[in-house]
Amino acid sequence: AQSVTQLDSQVPVFEEAPVELRCNYSSSVSVYLFWYVQYPNQGLQLLLKYLSGSTLVKGINGFEAEFNKSQTSFHLRKPSVHISDTAEYFCAVSEGGSNYKLTFGKGTLLTVNP
Amino acid sequence: DTGVSQNPRHKITKRGQNVTFRCDPISEHNRLYWYRQTLGQGPEFLTYFQNEAQLEKSRLLSDRFSAERPKGSFSTLEIQRTEQGDSAMYLCASSLRGQVKNEQFFGPGTRLTVL
């Protein structure tokens, strides 16, 4: 069975600092990987996804992630964060692509302080 | 494209009561998913439909839970004899089957509180 581990439950950073949110997964088959963001009292919004091809994936709002198969990781990065990036971030995995069921990690709360 | 909508946004009920939630997907989307998110956790898959057919159900979906999508458009999720452990955010998502890259779009969720 597939699973996702987000190693940090909370990450506080100062505005304009770089940030990395860590995600590791386990699966017995090839997987597709996703990062979603959730703002308070809202649903989830897709930031980026890895389906195939280049292991460096660029998403919305300046975020990017790198798929590392040997380390089974898919860490999310942003070189300079804004106050507006404060939200909960979820890593997810699917064995069937974007339109198959997703298995999520527990989430990382990113708090950007002035 | 008006997005995925869910109603109600909030529901407070007493233990033992039945509740029903509705999800309206993006109009041309043929796949619809239900997830449950408890406090401090990521969403957990409950079930999904392709058109009106329910193709998979999680073991989390006990006998008290039932989901339908009668005409392949909107879907309902009913919980019978609610328990305090059912308190959670219930999220609906939809996607267009046909390409592996097609994204799941999530609704705002229905927050259930069981007293």
CSV table of C-alpha atoms in Angstrom, one decimal:
chain,number,residue,atom,x,y,z
A,1,ALA,CA,0.0,0.0,0.0
A,2,GLN,CA,1.1,3.5,-0.7
A,3,SER,CA,1.9,6.0,2.0
A,4,VAL,CA,3.2,9.5,2.4
A,5,THR,CA,5.3,11.0,5.2
A,6,GLN,CA,5.6,14.7,5.7
A,7,LEU,CA,8.5,15.1,8.1
A,8,ASP,CA,7.6,18.5,9.6
A,9,SER,CA,4.2,19.3,11.0
A,10,GLN,CA,5.0,23.0,11.3
A,11,VAL,CA,7.6,25.2,9.5
A,12,PRO,CA,8.0,28.8,10.6
A,13,VAL,CA,10.0,31.1,8.4
A,14,PHE,CA,10.6,34.8,7.9
A,15,GLU,CA,9.3,36.6,4.9
A,16,GLU,CA,11.7,36.5,1.9
A,17,ALA,CA,13.5,33.5,3.3
A,18,PRO,CA,13.8,30.2,1.4
A,19,VAL,CA,11.8,27.3,2.5
A,20,GLU,CA,11.8,23.5,1.9
A,21,LEU,CA,8.9,21.3,2.9
A,22,ARG,CA,9.8,17.6,3.0
A,23,CYS,CA,7.9,14.7,1.7
A,24,ASN,CA,8.7,11.0,1.5
A,25,TYR,CA,6.6,8.3,0.0
A,26,SER,CA,6.4,4.5,-0.2
A,27,SER,CA,4.8,2.4,-2.9
A,28,SER,CA,5.4,-0.9,-4.6
A,29,VAL,CA,4.6,0.5,-8.0
A,30,SER,CA,5.3,3.6,-10.1
A,31,VAL,CA,3.6,6.6,-8.6
A,32,TYR,CA,2.5,10.1,-9.4
A,33,LEU,CA,3.2,12.8,-6.9
A,34,PHE,CA,1.4,16.0,-6.0
A,35,TRP,CA,1.6,19.0,-3.7
A,36,TYR,CA,-1.6,20.8,-2.7
A,37,VAL,CA,-2.1,23.9,-0.6
A,38,GLN,CA,-5.1,24.6,1.7
A,39,TYR,CA,-5.9,28.0,3.0
A,40,PRO,CA,-8.1,28.3,6.1
A,41,ASN,CA,-11.7,27.3,5.5
A,42,GLN,CA,-11.0,26.4,1.9
A,43,GLY,CA,-10.6,23.3,-0.2
A,44,LEU,CA,-7.3,22.1,-1.7
A,45,GLN,CA,-5.6,23.7,-4.6
A,46,LEU,CA,-3.0,21.9,-6.7
A,47,LEU,CA,0.4,23.5,-6.6
A,48,LEU,CA,2.3,21.1,-8.9
A,49,LYS,CA,2.5,17.5,-9.9
A,50,TYR,CA,5.0,15.0,-11.2
A,51,LEU,CA,3.7,12.5,-13.7
A,52,SER,CA,6.7,11.7,-15.8
A,53,GLY,CA,9.7,13.3,-17.5
A,54,SER,CA,11.8,16.0,-15.9
A,55,THR,CA,12.3,15.4,-12.2
A,56,LEU,CA,12.2,19.1,-11.5
A,57,VAL,CA,8.7,20.3,-11.5
A,58,LYS,CA,7.6,24.0,-11.4
A,59,GLY,CA,4.2,25.0,-10.1
A,60,ILE,CA,2.2,28.0,-9.3
A,61,ASN,CA,3.1,30.8,-7.0
A,62,GLY,CA,6.9,30.3,-7.5
A,63,PHE,CA,7.0,26.8,-6.0
A,64,GLU,CA,9.0,23.9,-7.4
A,65,ALA,CA,9.6,20.3,-6.3
A,66,GLU,CA,12.1,17.6,-7.2
A,67,PHE,CA,11.3,14.0,-7.6
A,68,ASN,CA,14.1,11.7,-6.3
A,69,LYS,CA,13.3,8.1,-7.0
A,70,SER,CA,16.3,6.6,-5.1
A,71,GLN,CA,15.4,8.5,-2.0
A,72,THR,CA,11.6,8.2,-2.6
A,73,SER,CA,11.3,11.9,-1.9
A,74,PHE,CA,9.4,14.8,-3.4
A,75,HIS,CA,10.4,17.9,-1.5
A,76,LEU,CA,8.7,21.3,-2.1
A,77,ARG,CA,10.8,24.5,-2.3
A,78,LYS,CA,10.4,28.2,-2.8
A,79,PRO,CA,13.4,30.5,-2.9
A,80,SER,CA,11.6,33.5,-1.3
A,81,VAL,CA,8.3,33.2,0.6
A,82,HIS,CA,5.6,35.8,1.2
A,83,ILE,CA,3.2,36.4,4.0
A,84,SER,CA,0.5,35.1,1.7
A,85,ASP,CA,2.2,31.7,1.5
A,86,THR,CA,1.0,31.0,5.0
A,87,ALA,CA,-1.1,27.9,4.7
A,88,GLU,CA,-1.2,24.1,5.1
A,89,TYR,CA,0.6,22.1,2.5
A,90,PHE,CA,-0.1,18.5,1.6
A,91,CYS,CA,1.9,16.0,-0.3
A,92,ALA,CA,0.0,13.3,-2.1
A,93,VAL,CA,0.6,10.2,-4.1
A,94,SER,CA,-1.4,8.3,-6.6
A,95,GLU,CA,-0.8,5.0,-8.4
A,96,GLY,CA,-3.1,5.9,-11.3
A,97,GLY,CA,-2.5,9.5,-12.2
A,98,SER,CA,-4.3,12.7,-11.3
A,99,ASN,CA,-7.7,11.3,-11.8
A,100,TYR,CA,-7.3,8.3,-9.4
A,101,LYS,CA,-7.6,8.3,-5.7
A,102,LEU,CA,-5.0,10.3,-3.8
A,103,THR,CA,-3.2,9.3,-0.6
A,104,PHE,CA,-2.2,12.4,1.4
A,105,GLY,CA,0.4,13.1,4.1
A,106,LYS,CA,-0.6,14.7,7.3
A,107,GLY,CA,0.3,18.1,6.1
A,108,THR,CA,2.8,20.8,7.0
A,109,LEU,CA,1.7,24.2,8.3
A,110,LEU,CA,3.9,26.9,6.8
A,111,THR,CA,3.8,30.1,8.8
A,112,VAL,CA,5.5,33.1,7.2
A,113,ASN,CA,6.4,35.8,9.7
A,114,PRO,CA,7.2,39.5,8.9
B,1,ASP,CA,-16.6,26.7,-15.0
B,2,THR,CA,-18.0,27.6,-11.6
B,3,GLY,CA,-15.9,25.1,-9.7
B,4,VAL,CA,-17.0,22.3,-7.3
B,5,SER,CA,-19.6,23.4,-4.8
B,6,GLN,CA,-20.7,21.7,-1.6
B,7,ASN,CA,-23.7,22.2,0.6
B,8,PRO,CA,-24.0,22.8,3.4
B,9,ARG,CA,-20.7,24.4,4.4
B,10,HIS,CA,-21.3,23.7,8.0
B,11,LYS,CA,-23.5,21.1,9.8
B,12,ILE,CA,-24.0,20.7,13.5
B,13,THR,CA,-25.9,17.7,14.6
B,14,LYS,CA,-26.6,15.6,17.7
B,15,ARG,CA,-25.2,12.1,18.0
B,16,GLY,CA,-27.6,9.5,16.5
B,17,GLN,CA,-29.0,11.8,13.9
B,18,ASN,CA,-28.7,11.3,10.1
B,19,VAL,CA,-27.0,13.9,7.9
B,20,THR,CA,-26.7,14.3,4.1
B,21,PHE,CA,-24.2,16.4,2.2
B,22,ARG,CA,-24.4,17.4,-1.4
B,23,CYS,CA,-21.6,17.9,-3.9
B,24,ASP,CA,-22.0,19.5,-7.4
B,25,PRO,CA,-19.0,18.8,-9.5
B,26,ILE,CA,-17.7,20.8,-12.5
B,27,SER,CA,-20.3,20.2,-15.2
B,28,GLU,CA,-18.3,18.1,-17.7
B,29,HIS,CA,-16.4,16.1,-15.1
B,30,ASN,CA,-17.3,12.4,-15.1
B,31,ARG,CA,-15.3,11.4,-12.0
B,32,LEU,CA,-16.3,12.4,-8.5
B,33,TYR,CA,-14.5,11.7,-5.2
B,34,TRP,CA,-15.2,12.0,-1.5
B,35,TYR,CA,-12.5,12.5,1.1
B,36,ARG,CA,-12.7,13.0,4.8
B,37,GLN,CA,-10.3,15.3,6.7
B,38,THR,CA,-10.0,15.2,10.5
B,39,LEU,CA,-8.3,17.8,12.6
B,40,GLY,CA,-4.5,17.7,12.1
B,41,GLN,CA,-4.7,15.1,9.4
B,42,GLY,CA,-4.5,15.0,5.6
B,43,PRO,CA,-7.6,14.1,3.6
B,44,GLU,CA,-8.4,10.4,3.5
B,45,PHE,CA,-10.1,8.8,0.5
B,46,LEU,CA,-13.6,7.5,1.0
B,47,THR,CA,-15.1,6.6,-2.4
B,48,TYR,CA,-15.2,7.6,-6.0
B,49,PHE,CA,-17.7,7.5,-8.9
B,50,GLN,CA,-17.2,7.4,-12.6
B,51,ASN,CA,-20.5,8.8,-14.0
B,52,GLU,CA,-23.1,7.1,-11.8
B,53,ALA,CA,-21.1,4.0,-11.0
B,54,GLN,CA,-19.4,3.8,-7.6
B,55,LEU,CA,-16.1,2.1,-8.5
B,56,GLU,CA,-14.3,2.0,-5.2
B,57,LYS,CA,-15.0,2.3,-1.5
B,58,SER,CA,-12.5,2.7,1.3
B,59,ARG,CA,-12.7,0.5,4.4
B,60,LEU,CA,-13.3,3.8,6.2
B,61,LEU,CA,-16.7,3.9,4.7
B,62,SER,CA,-18.6,1.9,7.3
B,63,ASP,CA,-22.1,0.6,6.9
B,64,ARG,CA,-23.5,3.9,8.3
B,65,PHE,CA,-22.1,5.8,5.3
B,66,SER,CA,-23.7,5.7,1.8
B,67,ALA,CA,-22.9,7.7,-1.3
B,68,GLU,CA,-24.8,8.1,-4.5
B,69,ARG,CA,-24.5,9.8,-7.8
B,70,PRO,CA,-27.9,8.9,-9.4
B,71,LYS,CA,-27.6,10.7,-12.7
B,72,GLY,CA,-23.9,11.0,-13.0
B,73,SER,CA,-24.0,14.7,-12.0
B,74,PHE,CA,-24.3,15.7,-8.3
B,75,SER,CA,-23.5,13.3,-5.5
B,76,THR,CA,-24.8,12.9,-2.0
B,77,LEU,CA,-23.1,11.5,1.1
B,78,GLU,CA,-25.3,10.3,3.9
B,79,ILE,CA,-24.2,9.4,7.4
B,80,GLN,CA,-26.7,7.5,9.5
B,81,ARG,CA,-26.7,7.4,13.3
B,82,THR,CA,-23.9,9.9,13.5
B,83,GLU,CA,-21.2,9.4,16.1
B,84,GLN,CA,-18.8,12.0,17.6
B,85,GLY,CA,-16.0,10.3,15.6
B,86,ASP,CA,-17.7,11.4,12.4
B,87,SER,CA,-16.8,15.0,13.1
B,88,ALA,CA,-14.6,16.1,10.3
B,89,MET,CA,-14.4,18.1,7.1
B,90,TYR,CA,-15.9,16.2,4.1
B,91,LEU,CA,-14.3,17.2,0.8
B,92,CYS,CA,-15.6,16.5,-2.6
B,93,ALA,CA,-13.5,16.6,-5.8
B,94,SER,CA,-14.1,16.0,-9.5
B,95,SER,CA,-12.0,15.3,-12.5
B,96,LEU,CA,-12.3,14.5,-16.2
B,97,ARG,CA,-11.3,10.9,-16.9
B,98,GLY,CA,-9.4,10.2,-20.0
B,99,GLN,CA,-6.0,11.5,-19.4
B,100,VAL,CA,-3.7,10.6,-16.6
B,101,LYS,CA,-2.8,14.3,-16.1
B,102,ASN,CA,-6.3,15.5,-15.5
B,103,GLU,CA,-6.4,17.3,-12.2
B,104,GLN,CA,-8.8,16.8,-9.3
B,105,PHE,CA,-10.6,20.0,-8.4
B,106,PHE,CA,-11.7,20.2,-4.8
B,107,GLY,CA,-14.7,21.9,-3.3
B,108,PRO,CA,-14.6,24.0,-0.1
B,109,GLY,CA,-15.8,21.1,2.0
B,110,THR,CA,-18.6,20.5,4.5
B,111,ARG,CA,-17.6,20.7,8.1
B,112,LEU,CA,-19.6,18.3,10.3
B,113,THR,CA,-19.7,18.7,14.1
B,114,VAL,CA,-21.4,15.9,16.0
B,115,LEU,CA,-22.3,16.9,19.6
